PDB file of N, CA and C in Angstrom:
ATOM      1  N   ASP A 237      27.159  75.521 -71.343  1.00 96.00           N
ATOM      2  CA  ASP A 237      27.863  76.392 -70.405  1.00 96.00           C
ATOM      3  C   ASP A 237      28.627  75.562 -69.375  1.00 96.00           C
ATOM      4  N   GLU A 238      29.800  76.060 -68.992  1.00 96.00           N
ATOM      5  CA  GLU A 238      30.593  75.437 -67.932  1.00 96.00           C
ATOM      6  C   GLU A 238      30.738  76.422 -66.784  1.00 96.00           C
ATOM      7  N   TYR A 239      30.610  75.890 -65.583  1.00 98.00           N
ATOM      8  CA  TYR A 239      30.710  76.707 -64.375  1.00 98.00           C
ATOM      9  C   TYR A 239      31.795  76.140 -63.472  1.00 98.00           C
ATOM     10  N   TYR A 240      32.449  77.021 -62.733  1.00 98.00           N
ATOM     11  CA  TYR A 240      33.387  76.629 -61.685  1.00 98.00           C
ATOM     12  C   TYR A 240      32.911  77.276 -60.395  1.00 98.00           C
ATOM     13  N   VAL A 241      33.087  76.543 -59.304  1.00 98.00           N
ATOM     14  CA  VAL A 241      32.649  77.022 -57.997  1.00 98.00           C
ATOM     15  C   VAL A 241      33.872  77.211 -57.111  1.00 98.00           C
ATOM     16  N   ARG A 242      33.955  78.369 -56.464  1.00 98.00           N
ATOM     17  CA  ARG A 242      35.016  78.616 -55.485  1.00 98.00           C
ATOM     18  C   ARG A 242      34.368  78.724 -54.111  1.00 98.00           C
ATOM     19  N   TYR A 243      34.782  77.837 -53.221  1.00 98.00           N
ATOM     20  CA  TYR A 243      34.341  77.882 -51.823  1.00 98.00           C
ATOM     21  C   TYR A 243      35.384  78.664 -51.034  1.00 98.00           C
ATOM     22  N   GLU A 244      34.924  79.517 -50.131  1.00 97.00           N
ATOM     23  CA  GLU A 244      35.854  80.355 -49.382  1.00 97.00           C
ATOM     24  C   GLU A 244      35.382  80.467 -47.937  1.00 97.00           C
ATOM     25  N   LEU A 245      36.342  80.449 -47.012  1.00 96.00           N
ATOM     26  CA  LEU A 245      36.040  80.542 -45.595  1.00 96.00           C
ATOM     27  C   LEU A 245      37.084  81.403 -44.908  1.00 96.00           C
ATOM     28  N   TYR A 246      36.617  82.301 -44.051  1.00 94.00           N
ATOM     29  CA  TYR A 246      37.503  83.095 -43.205  1.00 94.00           C
ATOM     30  C   TYR A 246      37.095  82.818 -41.764  1.00 94.00           C
ATOM     31  N   VAL A 247      38.071  82.536 -40.906  1.00 91.00           N
ATOM     32  CA  VAL A 247      37.803  82.205 -39.513  1.00 91.00           C
ATOM     33  C   VAL A 247      38.670  83.073 -38.610  1.00 91.00           C
ATOM     34  N   ASP A 248      38.082  83.553 -37.514  1.00 86.00           N
ATOM     35  CA  ASP A 248      38.839  84.275 -36.490  1.00 86.00           C
ATOM     36  C   ASP A 248      38.386  83.758 -35.136  1.00 86.00           C
ATOM     37  N   ASP A 249      39.295  83.058 -34.436  1.00 76.00           N
ATOM     38  CA  ASP A 249      38.935  82.523 -33.125  1.00 76.00           C
ATOM     39  C   ASP A 249      39.176  83.533 -32.009  1.00 76.00           C
ATOM     40  N   GLY A 250      39.748  84.690 -32.349  1.00 75.00           N
ATOM     41  CA  GLY A 250      39.969  85.750 -31.374  1.00 75.00           C
ATOM     42  C   GLY A 250      41.133  85.495 -30.440  1.00 75.00           C
ATOM     43  N   LEU A 251      41.677  84.298 -30.457  1.00 71.00           N
ATOM     44  CA  LEU A 251      42.747  83.939 -29.529  1.00 71.00           C
ATOM     45  C   LEU A 251      44.036  83.552 -30.238  1.00 71.00           C
ATOM     46  N   HIS A 252      43.975  83.387 -31.524  1.00 61.00           N
ATOM     47  CA  HIS A 252      45.117  82.933 -32.325  1.00 61.00           C
ATOM     48  C   HIS A 252      45.625  81.595 -31.814  1.00 61.00           C
ATOM     49  N   SER A 253      44.692  80.738 -31.406  1.00 68.00           N
ATOM     50  CA  SER A 253      45.052  79.411 -30.919  1.00 68.00           C
ATOM     51  C   SER A 253      45.111  78.430 -32.087  1.00 68.00           C
ATOM     52  N   ARG A 254      45.229  77.196 -31.766  1.00 74.00           N
ATOM     53  CA  ARG A 254      45.350  76.165 -32.797  1.00 74.00           C
ATOM     54  C   ARG A 254      44.023  75.437 -32.999  1.00 74.00           C
ATOM     55  N   THR A 255      42.955  76.188 -33.109  1.00 82.00           N
ATOM     56  CA  THR A 255      41.635  75.626 -33.332  1.00 82.00           C
ATOM     57  C   THR A 255      41.578  74.990 -34.723  1.00 82.00           C
ATOM     58  N   MET A 256      41.152  73.724 -34.766  1.00 89.00           N
ATOM     59  CA  MET A 256      41.034  73.030 -36.042  1.00 89.00           C
ATOM     60  C   MET A 256      39.626  73.207 -36.606  1.00 89.00           C
ATOM     61  N   VAL A 257      39.546  73.449 -37.893  1.00 93.00           N
ATOM     62  CA  VAL A 257      38.289  73.697 -38.587  1.00 93.00           C
ATOM     63  C   VAL A 257      38.056  72.552 -39.572  1.00 93.00           C
ATOM     64  N   ASP A 258      36.884  71.912 -39.481  1.00 96.00           N
ATOM     65  CA  ASP A 258      36.513  70.842 -40.411  1.00 96.00           C
ATOM     66  C   ASP A 258      35.538  71.394 -41.443  1.00 96.00           C
ATOM     67  N   ILE A 259      35.814  71.128 -42.715  1.00 97.00           N
ATOM     68  CA  ILE A 259      35.043  71.684 -43.816  1.00 97.00           C
ATOM     69  C   ILE A 259      34.588  70.548 -44.727  1.00 97.00           C
ATOM     70  N   THR A 260      33.340  70.623 -45.167  1.00 98.00           N
ATOM     71  CA  THR A 260      32.819  69.673 -46.150  1.00 98.00           C
ATOM     72  C   THR A 260      32.196  70.456 -47.295  1.00 98.00           C
ATOM     73  N   VAL A 261      32.597  70.128 -48.517  1.00 98.00           N
ATOM     74  CA  VAL A 261      31.998  70.732 -49.716  1.00 98.00           C
ATOM     75  C   VAL A 261      31.582  69.600 -50.639  1.00 98.00           C
ATOM     76  N   ASN A 262      30.658  69.888 -51.544  1.00 96.00           N
ATOM     77  CA  ASN A 262      30.381  68.881 -52.564  1.00 96.00           C
ATOM     78  C   ASN A 262      31.192  69.235 -53.806  1.00 96.00           C
ATOM     79  N   ASP A 263      31.773  68.190 -54.407  1.00 96.00           N
ATOM     80  CA  ASP A 263      32.654  68.401 -55.558  1.00 96.00           C
ATOM     81  C   ASP A 263      31.897  68.249 -56.872  1.00 96.00           C
ATOM     82  N   GLU A 264      32.627  68.323 -57.982  1.00 95.00           N
ATOM     83  CA  GLU A 264      32.001  68.287 -59.305  1.00 95.00           C
ATOM     84  C   GLU A 264      31.281  66.976 -59.589  1.00 95.00           C
ATOM     85  N   ASN A 265      31.582  65.912 -58.818  1.00 95.00           N
ATOM     86  CA  ASN A 265      30.889  64.634 -58.974  1.00 95.00           C
ATOM     87  C   ASN A 265      29.768  64.472 -57.952  1.00 95.00           C
ATOM     88  N   ASN A 266      29.460  65.557 -57.241  1.00 94.00           N
ATOM     89  CA  ASN A 266      28.423  65.597 -56.219  1.00 94.00           C
ATOM     90  C   ASN A 266      28.752  64.700 -55.028  1.00 94.00           C
ATOM     91  N   ASN A 267      30.040  64.487 -54.780  1.00 97.00           N
ATOM     92  CA  ASN A 267      30.502  63.737 -53.617  1.00 97.00           C
ATOM     93  C   ASN A 267      30.998  64.716 -52.555  1.00 97.00           C
ATOM     94  N   ASP A 268      30.876  64.328 -51.294  1.00 97.00           N
ATOM     95  CA  ASP A 268      31.420  65.156 -50.220  1.00 97.00           C
ATOM     96  C   ASP A 268      32.941  65.082 -50.243  1.00 97.00           C
ATOM     97  N   GLU A 269      33.569  66.230 -50.121  1.00 97.00           N
ATOM     98  CA  GLU A 269      35.016  66.316 -50.023  1.00 97.00           C
ATOM     99  C   GLU A 269      35.319  67.032 -48.712  1.00 97.00           C
ATOM    100  N   ASN A 270      36.182  66.427 -47.892  1.00 98.00           N
ATOM    101  CA  ASN A 270      36.464  66.964 -46.561  1.00 98.00           C
ATOM    102  C   ASN A 270      37.854  67.574 -46.489  1.00 98.00           C
ATOM    103  N   PHE A 271      37.946  68.671 -45.750  1.00 96.00           N
ATOM    104  CA  PHE A 271      39.204  69.375 -45.533  1.00 96.00           C
ATOM    105  C   PHE A 271      39.296  69.739 -44.054  1.00 96.00           C
ATOM    106  N   THR A 272      40.517  69.867 -43.555  1.00 94.00           N
ATOM    107  CA  THR A 272      40.750  70.365 -42.200  1.00 94.00           C
ATOM    108  C   THR A 272      41.843  71.413 -42.296  1.00 94.00           C
ATOM    109  N   PHE A 273      41.642  72.535 -41.586  1.00 88.00           N
ATOM    110  CA  PHE A 273      42.718  73.526 -41.548  1.00 88.00           C
ATOM    111  C   PHE A 273      42.748  74.184 -40.185  1.00 88.00           C
ATOM    112  N   ASN A 274      43.866  74.794 -39.873  1.00 84.00           N
ATOM    113  CA  ASN A 274      44.080  75.436 -38.593  1.00 84.00           C
ATOM    114  C   ASN A 274      43.555  76.873 -38.667  1.00 84.00           C
ATOM    115  N   ALA A 275      42.742  77.276 -37.689  1.00 79.00           N
ATOM    116  CA  ALA A 275      42.168  78.624 -37.692  1.00 79.00           C
ATOM    117  C   ALA A 275      43.243  79.700 -37.656  1.00 79.00           C
ATOM    118  N   ASP A 276      44.470  79.337 -37.225  1.00 76.00           N
ATOM    119  CA  ASP A 276      45.583  80.288 -37.263  1.00 76.00           C
ATOM    120  C   ASP A 276      45.826  80.807 -38.670  1.00 76.00           C
ATOM    121  N   SER A 277      45.451  80.010 -39.672  1.00 74.00           N
ATOM    122  CA  SER A 277      45.659  80.391 -41.071  1.00 74.00           C
ATOM    123  C   SER A 277      44.647  81.430 -41.532  1.00 74.00           C
ATOM    124  N   TYR A 278      43.572  81.607 -40.781  1.00 86.00           N
ATOM    125  CA  TYR A 278      42.512  82.583 -41.034  1.00 86.00           C
ATOM    126  C   TYR A 278      41.652  82.298 -42.247  1.00 86.00           C
ATOM    127  N   SER A 279      42.246  81.940 -43.376  1.00 91.00           N
ATOM    128  CA  SER A 279      41.400  81.765 -44.562  1.00 91.00           C
ATOM    129  C   SER A 279      41.729  80.460 -45.267  1.00 91.00           C
ATOM    130  N   TRP A 280      40.718  79.969 -45.964  1.00 95.00           N
ATOM    131  CA  TRP A 280      40.809  78.717 -46.704  1.00 95.00           C
ATOM    132  C   TRP A 280      39.945  78.849 -47.940  1.00 95.00           C
ATOM    133  N   GLY A 281      40.318  78.153 -49.012  1.00 96.00           N
ATOM    134  CA  GLY A 281      39.495  78.146 -50.213  1.00 96.00           C
ATOM    135  C   GLY A 281      39.887  77.026 -51.149  1.00 96.00           C
ATOM    136  N   THR A 282      38.939  76.634 -51.996  1.00 97.00           N
ATOM    137  CA  THR A 282      39.203  75.637 -53.030  1.00 97.00           C
ATOM    138  C   THR A 282      38.249  75.884 -54.193  1.00 97.00           C
ATOM    139  N   ILE A 283      38.642  75.439 -55.377  1.00 98.00           N
ATOM    140  CA  ILE A 283      37.820  75.576 -56.586  1.00 98.00           C
ATOM    141  C   ILE A 283      37.511  74.192 -57.116  1.00 98.00           C
ATOM    142  N   ILE A 284      36.258  73.974 -57.503  1.00 98.00           N
ATOM    143  CA  ILE A 284      35.870  72.707 -58.123  1.00 98.00           C
ATOM    144  C   ILE A 284      35.199  73.006 -59.466  1.00 98.00           C
ATOM    145  N   GLY A 285      35.173  72.004 -60.325  1.00 97.00           N
ATOM    146  CA  GLY A 285      34.513  72.163 -61.616  1.00 97.00           C
ATOM    147  C   GLY A 285      35.258  71.421 -62.695  1.00 97.00           C
ATOM    148  N   PRO A 286      34.712  71.442 -63.895  1.00 97.00           N
ATOM    149  CA  PRO A 286      33.489  72.164 -64.270  1.00 97.00           C
ATOM    150  C   PRO A 286      32.229  71.444 -63.783  1.00 97.00           C
ATOM    151  N   VAL A 287      31.176  72.240 -63.573  1.00 98.00           N
ATOM    152  CA  VAL A 287      29.854  71.720 -63.220  1.00 98.00           C
ATOM    153  C   VAL A 287      28.844  72.345 -64.168  1.00 98.00           C
ATOM    154  N   GLN A 288      27.629  71.838 -64.133  1.00 96.00           N
ATOM    155  CA  GLN A 288      26.589  72.312 -65.046  1.00 96.00           C
ATOM    156  C   GLN A 288      25.539  73.139 -64.308  1.00 96.00           C
ATOM    157  N   LYS A 289      24.730  73.848 -65.064  1.00 97.00           N
ATOM    158  CA  LYS A 289      23.596  74.572 -64.512  1.00 97.00           C
ATOM    159  C   LYS A 289      22.759  73.593 -63.690  1.00 97.00           C
ATOM    160  N   GLY A 290      22.267  74.036 -62.542  1.00 97.00           N
ATOM    161  CA  GLY A 290      21.488  73.188 -61.652  1.00 97.00           C
ATOM    162  C   GLY A 290      22.319  72.564 -60.547  1.00 97.00           C
ATOM    163  N   PHE A 291      23.648  72.676 -60.642  1.00 98.00           N
ATOM    164  CA  PHE A 291      24.515  72.132 -59.593  1.00 98.00           C
ATOM    165  C   PHE A 291      24.251  72.857 -58.286  1.00 98.00           C
ATOM    166  N   ASN A 292      24.115  72.091 -57.196  1.00 98.00           N
ATOM    167  CA  ASN A 292      23.892  72.669 -55.871  1.00 98.00           C
ATOM    168  C   ASN A 292      25.202  72.647 -55.095  1.00 98.00           C
ATOM    169  N   ALA A 293      25.841  73.804 -54.985  1.00 98.00           N
ATOM    170  CA  ALA A 293      27.097  73.932 -54.250  1.00 98.00           C
ATOM    171  C   ALA A 293      26.779  74.046 -52.763  1.00 98.00           C
ATOM    172  N   THR A 294      27.433  73.231 -51.933  1.00 98.00           N
ATOM    173  CA  THR A 294      27.211  73.299 -50.491  1.00 98.00           C
ATOM    174  C   THR A 294      28.540  73.377 -49.758  1.00 98.00           C
ATOM    175  N   LEU A 295      28.551  74.185 -48.704  1.00 98.00           N
ATOM    176  CA  LEU A 295      29.724  74.398 -47.865  1.00 98.00           C
ATOM    177  C   LEU A 295      29.284  74.254 -46.426  1.00 98.00           C
ATOM    178  N   GLY A 296      29.870  73.299 -45.715  1.00 98.00           N
ATOM    179  CA  GLY A 296      29.562  73.091 -44.305  1.00 98.00           C
ATOM    180  C   GLY A 296      30.826  73.219 -43.475  1.00 98.00           C
ATOM    181  N   VAL A 297      30.720  73.860 -42.314  1.00 97.00           N
ATOM    182  CA  VAL A 297      31.873  74.112 -41.456  1.00 97.00           C
ATOM    183  C   VAL A 297      31.540  73.707 -40.034  1.00 97.00           C
ATOM    184  N   SER A 298      32.506  73.074 -39.366  1.00 96.00           N
ATOM    185  CA  SER A 298      32.341  72.668 -37.976  1.00 96.00           C
ATOM    186  C   SER A 298      33.634  72.962 -37.225  1.00 96.00           C
ATOM    187  N   VAL A 299      33.487  73.536 -36.015  1.00 93.00           N
ATOM    188  CA  VAL A 299      34.630  73.904 -35.185  1.00 93.00           C
ATOM    189  C   VAL A 299      34.315  73.502 -33.740  1.00 93.00           C
ATOM    190  N   GLU A 300      35.330  73.071 -32.983  1.00 88.00           N
ATOM    191  CA  GLU A 300      35.091  72.662 -31.601  1.00 88.00           C
ATOM    192  C   GLU A 300      34.782  73.826 -30.673  1.00 88.00           C
ATOM    193  N   THR A 301      35.386  74.985 -30.912  1.00 87.00           N
ATOM    194  CA  THR A 301      35.150  76.164 -30.079  1.00 87.00           C
ATOM    195  C   THR A 301      34.487  77.249 -30.913  1.00 87.00           C
ATOM    196  N   GLU A 302      33.798  78.151 -30.268  1.00 89.00           N
ATOM    197  CA  GLU A 302      33.101  79.207 -30.999  1.00 89.00           C
ATOM    198  C   GLU A 302      34.096  80.167 -31.649  1.00 89.00           C
ATOM    199  N   VAL A 303      33.844  80.479 -32.903  1.00 90.00           N
ATOM    200  CA  VAL A 303      34.680  81.386 -33.683  1.00 90.00           C
ATOM    201  C   VAL A 303      33.776  82.286 -34.524  1.00 90.00           C
ATOM    202  N   LEU A 304      34.355  83.358 -35.030  1.00 92.00           N
ATOM    203  CA  LEU A 304      33.691  84.130 -36.081  1.00 92.00           C
ATOM    204  C   LEU A 304      34.016  83.428 -37.389  1.00 92.00           C
ATOM    205  N   MET A 305      33.012  83.208 -38.225  1.00 93.00           N
ATOM    206  CA  MET A 305      33.288  82.584 -39.520  1.00 93.00           C
ATOM    207  C   MET A 305      32.471  83.264 -40.609  1.00 93.00           C
ATOM    208  N   TYR A 306      33.102  83.444 -41.738  1.00 96.00           N
ATOM    209  CA  TYR A 306      32.477  84.069 -42.895  1.00 96.00           C
ATOM    210  C   TYR A 306      32.593  83.091 -44.058  1.00 96.00           C
ATOM    211  N   LEU A 307      31.462  82.626 -44.553  1.00 98.00           N
ATOM    212  CA  LEU A 307      31.418  81.637 -45.624  1.00 98.00           C
ATOM    213  C   LEU A 307      30.967  82.309 -46.919  1.00 98.00           C
ATOM    214  N   LYS A 308      31.597  81.928 -48.025  1.00 98.00           N
ATOM    215  CA  LYS A 308      31.206  82.476 -49.328  1.00 98.00           C
ATOM    216  C   LYS A 308      31.268  81.385 -50.390  1.00 98.00           C
ATOM    217  N   ILE A 309      30.345  81.477 -51.342  1.00 98.00           N
ATOM    218  CA  ILE A 309      30.375  80.640 -52.538  1.00 98.00           C
ATOM    219  C   ILE A 309      30.403  81.574 -53.743  1.00 98.00           C
ATOM    220  N   HIS A 310      31.417  81.401 -54.586  1.00 98.00           N
ATOM    221  CA  HIS A 310      31.583  82.190 -55.808  1.00 98.00           C
ATOM    222  C   HIS A 310      31.365  81.262 -56.994  1.00 98.00           C
ATOM    223  N   VAL A 311      30.884  81.814 -58.100  1.00 98.00           N
ATOM    224  CA  VAL A 311      30.691  81.027 -59.321  1.00 98.00           C
ATOM    225  C   VAL A 311      31.267  81.786 -60.512  1.00 98.00           C
ATOM    226  N   SER A 312      31.916  81.031 -61.405  1.00 98.00           N
ATOM    227  CA  SER A 312      32.419  81.559 -62.670  1.00 98.00           C
ATOM    228  C   SER A 312      31.719  80.811 -63.801  1.00 98.00           C
ATOM    229  N   LYS A 313      31.170  81.550 -64.748  1.00 98.00           N
ATOM    230  CA  LYS A 313      30.513  80.944 -65.907  1.00 98.00           C
ATOM    231  C   LYS A 313      31.363  81.180 -67.148  1.00 98.00           C
ATOM    232  N   ASN A 314      31.709  80.093 -67.837  1.00 97.00           N
ATOM    233  CA  ASN A 314      32.455  80.181 -69.106  1.00 97.00           C
ATOM    234  C   ASN A 314      33.684  81.081 -69.003  1.00 97.00           C
ATOM    235  N   ASP A 315      34.499  80.845 -67.986  1.00 94.00           N
ATOM    236  CA  ASP A 315      35.763  81.568 -67.785  1.00 94.00           C
ATOM    237  C   ASP A 315      35.598  83.041 -67.425  1.00 94.00           C
ATOM    238  N   SER A 316      34.412  83.453 -67.011  1.00 98.00           N
ATOM    239  CA  SER A 316      34.228  84.831 -66.549  1.00 98.00           C
ATOM    240  C   SER A 316      34.819  84.953 -65.146  1.00 98.00           C
ATOM    241  N   PRO A 317      35.004  86.166 -64.646  1.00 98.00           N
ATOM    242  CA  PRO A 317      35.496  86.328 -63.264  1.00 98.00           C
ATOM    243  C   PRO A 317      34.516  85.701 -62.268  1.00 98.00           C
ATOM    244  N   PHE A 318      35.040  85.248 -61.141  1.00 98.00           N
ATOM    245  CA  PHE A 318      34.183  84.701 -60.098  1.00 98.00           C
ATOM    246  C   PHE A 318      33.335  85.809 -59.482  1.00 98.00           C
ATOM    247  N   ALA A 319      32.071  85.491 -59.225  1.00 98.00           N
ATOM    248  CA  ALA A 319      31.145  86.424 -58.583  1.00 98.00           C
ATOM    249  C   ALA A 319      30.560  85.745 -57.346  1.00 98.00           C
ATOM    250  N   ILE A 320      30.427  86.502 -56.256  1.00 98.00           N
ATOM    251  CA  ILE A 320      29.836  85.954 -55.032  1.00 98.00           C
ATOM    252  C   ILE A 320      28.358  85.681 -55.281  1.00 98.00           C
ATOM    253  N   LYS A 321      27.929  84.440 -55.014  1.00 98.00           N
ATOM    254  CA  LYS A 321      26.533  84.047 -55.202  1.00 98.00           C
ATOM    255  C   LYS A 321      25.841  83.734 -53.882  1.00 98.00           C
ATOM    256  N   ALA A 322      26.616  83.409 -52.849  1.00 98.00           N
ATOM    257  CA  ALA A 322      26.046  83.160 -51.525  1.00 98.00           C
ATOM    258  C   ALA A 322      27.067  83.626 -50.494  1.00 98.00           C
ATOM    259  N   ASN A 323      26.580  84.244 -49.417  1.00 98.00           N
ATOM    260  CA  ASN A 323      27.455  84.868 -48.447  1.00 98.00           C
ATOM    261  C   ASN A 323      26.833  84.769 -47.059  1.00 98.00           C
ATOM    262  N   ASP A 324      27.590  84.287 -46.091  1.00 97.00           N
ATOM    263  CA  ASP A 324      27.159  84.252 -44.699  1.00 97.00           C
ATOM    264  C   ASP A 324      28.245  84.932 -43.891  1.00 97.00           C
ATOM    265  N   SER A 325      28.026  86.184 -43.562  1.00 92.00           N
ATOM    266  CA  SER A 325      29.015  86.977 -42.848  1.00 92.00           C
ATOM    267  C   SER A 325      28.482  87.417 -41.491  1.00 92.00           C
ATOM    268  N   SER A 326      27.912  86.489 -40.749  1.00 90.00           N
ATOM    269  CA  SER A 326      27.367  86.783 -39.432  1.00 90.00           C
ATOM    270  C   SER A 326      28.487  87.172 -38.468  1.00 90.00           C
ATOM    271  N   ASP A 327      28.260  88.178 -37.655  1.00 90.00           N
ATOM    272  CA  ASP A 327      29.234  88.585 -36.643  1.00 90.00           C
ATOM    273  C   ASP A 327      28.963  87.904 -35.311  1.00 90.00           C
ATOM    274  N   THR A 328      28.403  86.719 -35.351  1.00 92.00           N
ATOM    275  CA  THR A 328      28.102  85.937 -34.159  1.00 92.00           C
ATOM    276  C   THR A 328      29.119  84.809 -34.021  1.00 92.00           C
ATOM    277  N   TYR A 329      29.667  84.633 -32.819  1.00 92.00           N
ATOM    278  CA  TYR A 329      30.557  83.501 -32.572  1.00 92.00           C
ATOM    279  C   TYR A 329      29.721  82.227 -32.593  1.00 92.00           C
ATOM    280  N   ARG A 330      30.214  81.209 -33.288  1.00 94.00           N
ATOM    281  CA  ARG A 330      29.451  79.962 -33.442  1.00 94.00           C
ATOM    282  C   ARG A 330      30.388  78.789 -33.708  1.00 94.00           C
ATOM    283  N   THR A 331      29.831  77.583 -33.624  1.00 94.00           N
ATOM    284  CA  THR A 331      30.632  76.373 -33.830  1.00 94.00           C
ATOM    285  C   THR A 331      30.372  75.700 -35.171  1.00 94.00           C
ATOM    286  N   SER A 332      29.401  76.228 -35.929  1.00 97.00           N
ATOM    287  CA  SER A 332      29.129  75.625 -37.236  1.00 97.00           C
ATOM    288  C   SER A 332      28.509  76.646 -38.181  1.00 97.00           C
ATOM    289  N   GLY A 333      28.599  76.334 -39.450  1.00 97.00           N
ATOM    290  CA  GLY A 333      27.992  77.174 -40.482  1.00 97.00           C
ATOM    291  C   GLY A 333      27.663  76.336 -41.691  1.00 97.00           C
ATOM    292  N   GLN A 334      26.638  76.748 -42.419  1.00 97.00           N
ATOM    293  CA  GLN A 334      26.200  76.019 -43.616  1.00 97.00           C
ATOM    294  C   GLN A 334      25.774  77.033 -44.664  1.00 97.00           C
ATOM    295  N   LEU A 335      26.175  76.802 -45.907  1.00 98.00           N
ATOM    296  CA  LEU A 335      25.837  77.712 -46.996  1.00 98.00           C
ATOM    297  C   LEU A 335      25.638  76.884 -48.262  1.00 98.00           C
ATOM    298  N   SER A 336      24.671  77.263 -49.068  1.00 98.00           N
ATOM    299  CA  SER A 336      24.462  76.560 -50.341  1.00 98.00           C
ATOM    300  C   SER A 336      23.984  77.538 -51.403  1.00 98.00           C
ATOM    301  N   TYR A 337      24.199  77.135 -52.642  1.00 98.00           N
ATOM    302  CA  TYR A 337      23.745  77.923 -53.794  1.00 98.00           C
ATOM    303  C   TYR A 337      23.547  76.977 -54.970  1.00 98.00           C
ATOM    304  N   THR A 338      22.390  77.079 -55.613  1.00 98.00           N
ATOM    305  CA  THR A 338      22.116  76.298 -56.816  1.00 98.00           C
ATOM    306  C   THR A 338      22.326  77.180 -58.041  1.00 98.00           C
ATOM    307  N   ILE A 339      23.171  76.743 -58.952  1.00 98.00           N
ATOM    308  CA  ILE A 339      23.464  77.517 -60.147  1.00 98.00           C
ATOM    309  C   ILE A 339      22.230  77.556 -61.031  1.00 98.00           C
ATOM    310  N   ASP A 340      21.731  78.757 -61.298  1.00 96.00           N
ATOM    311  CA  ASP A 340      20.458  78.906 -62.012  1.00 96.00           C
ATOM    312  C   ASP A 340      20.505  79.946 -63.125  1.00 96.00           C
ATOM    313  N   TYR A 341      21.691  80.252 -63.634  1.00 93.00           N
ATOM    314  CA  TYR A 341      21.769  81.252 -64.722  1.00 93.00           C
ATOM    315  C   TYR A 341      22.579  80.768 -65.882  1.00 93.00           C
TER     316      TYR A 341
END
């Protein structure tokens, strides 16, 4: 079986300022991959793969000012549609978030 992982992030700083968001995900080689985007863009996402069963997908987010952030990890198995496997949709303003999911099906 082959799996693909889609990491997704939605950010709302409430001010439409130029807040920079730092993101770290693990890639198909289990290495950290870093991204930075402007919260003005509201959403960010990337797809990695293929990976195998047992892969631990991790998404870490860090922001200098408190924002609303919604983190999601989606998985596709053998070219099937992506399905949400982990979701952090807290309505609390915060400066960081962490989400992980181990592929087990």
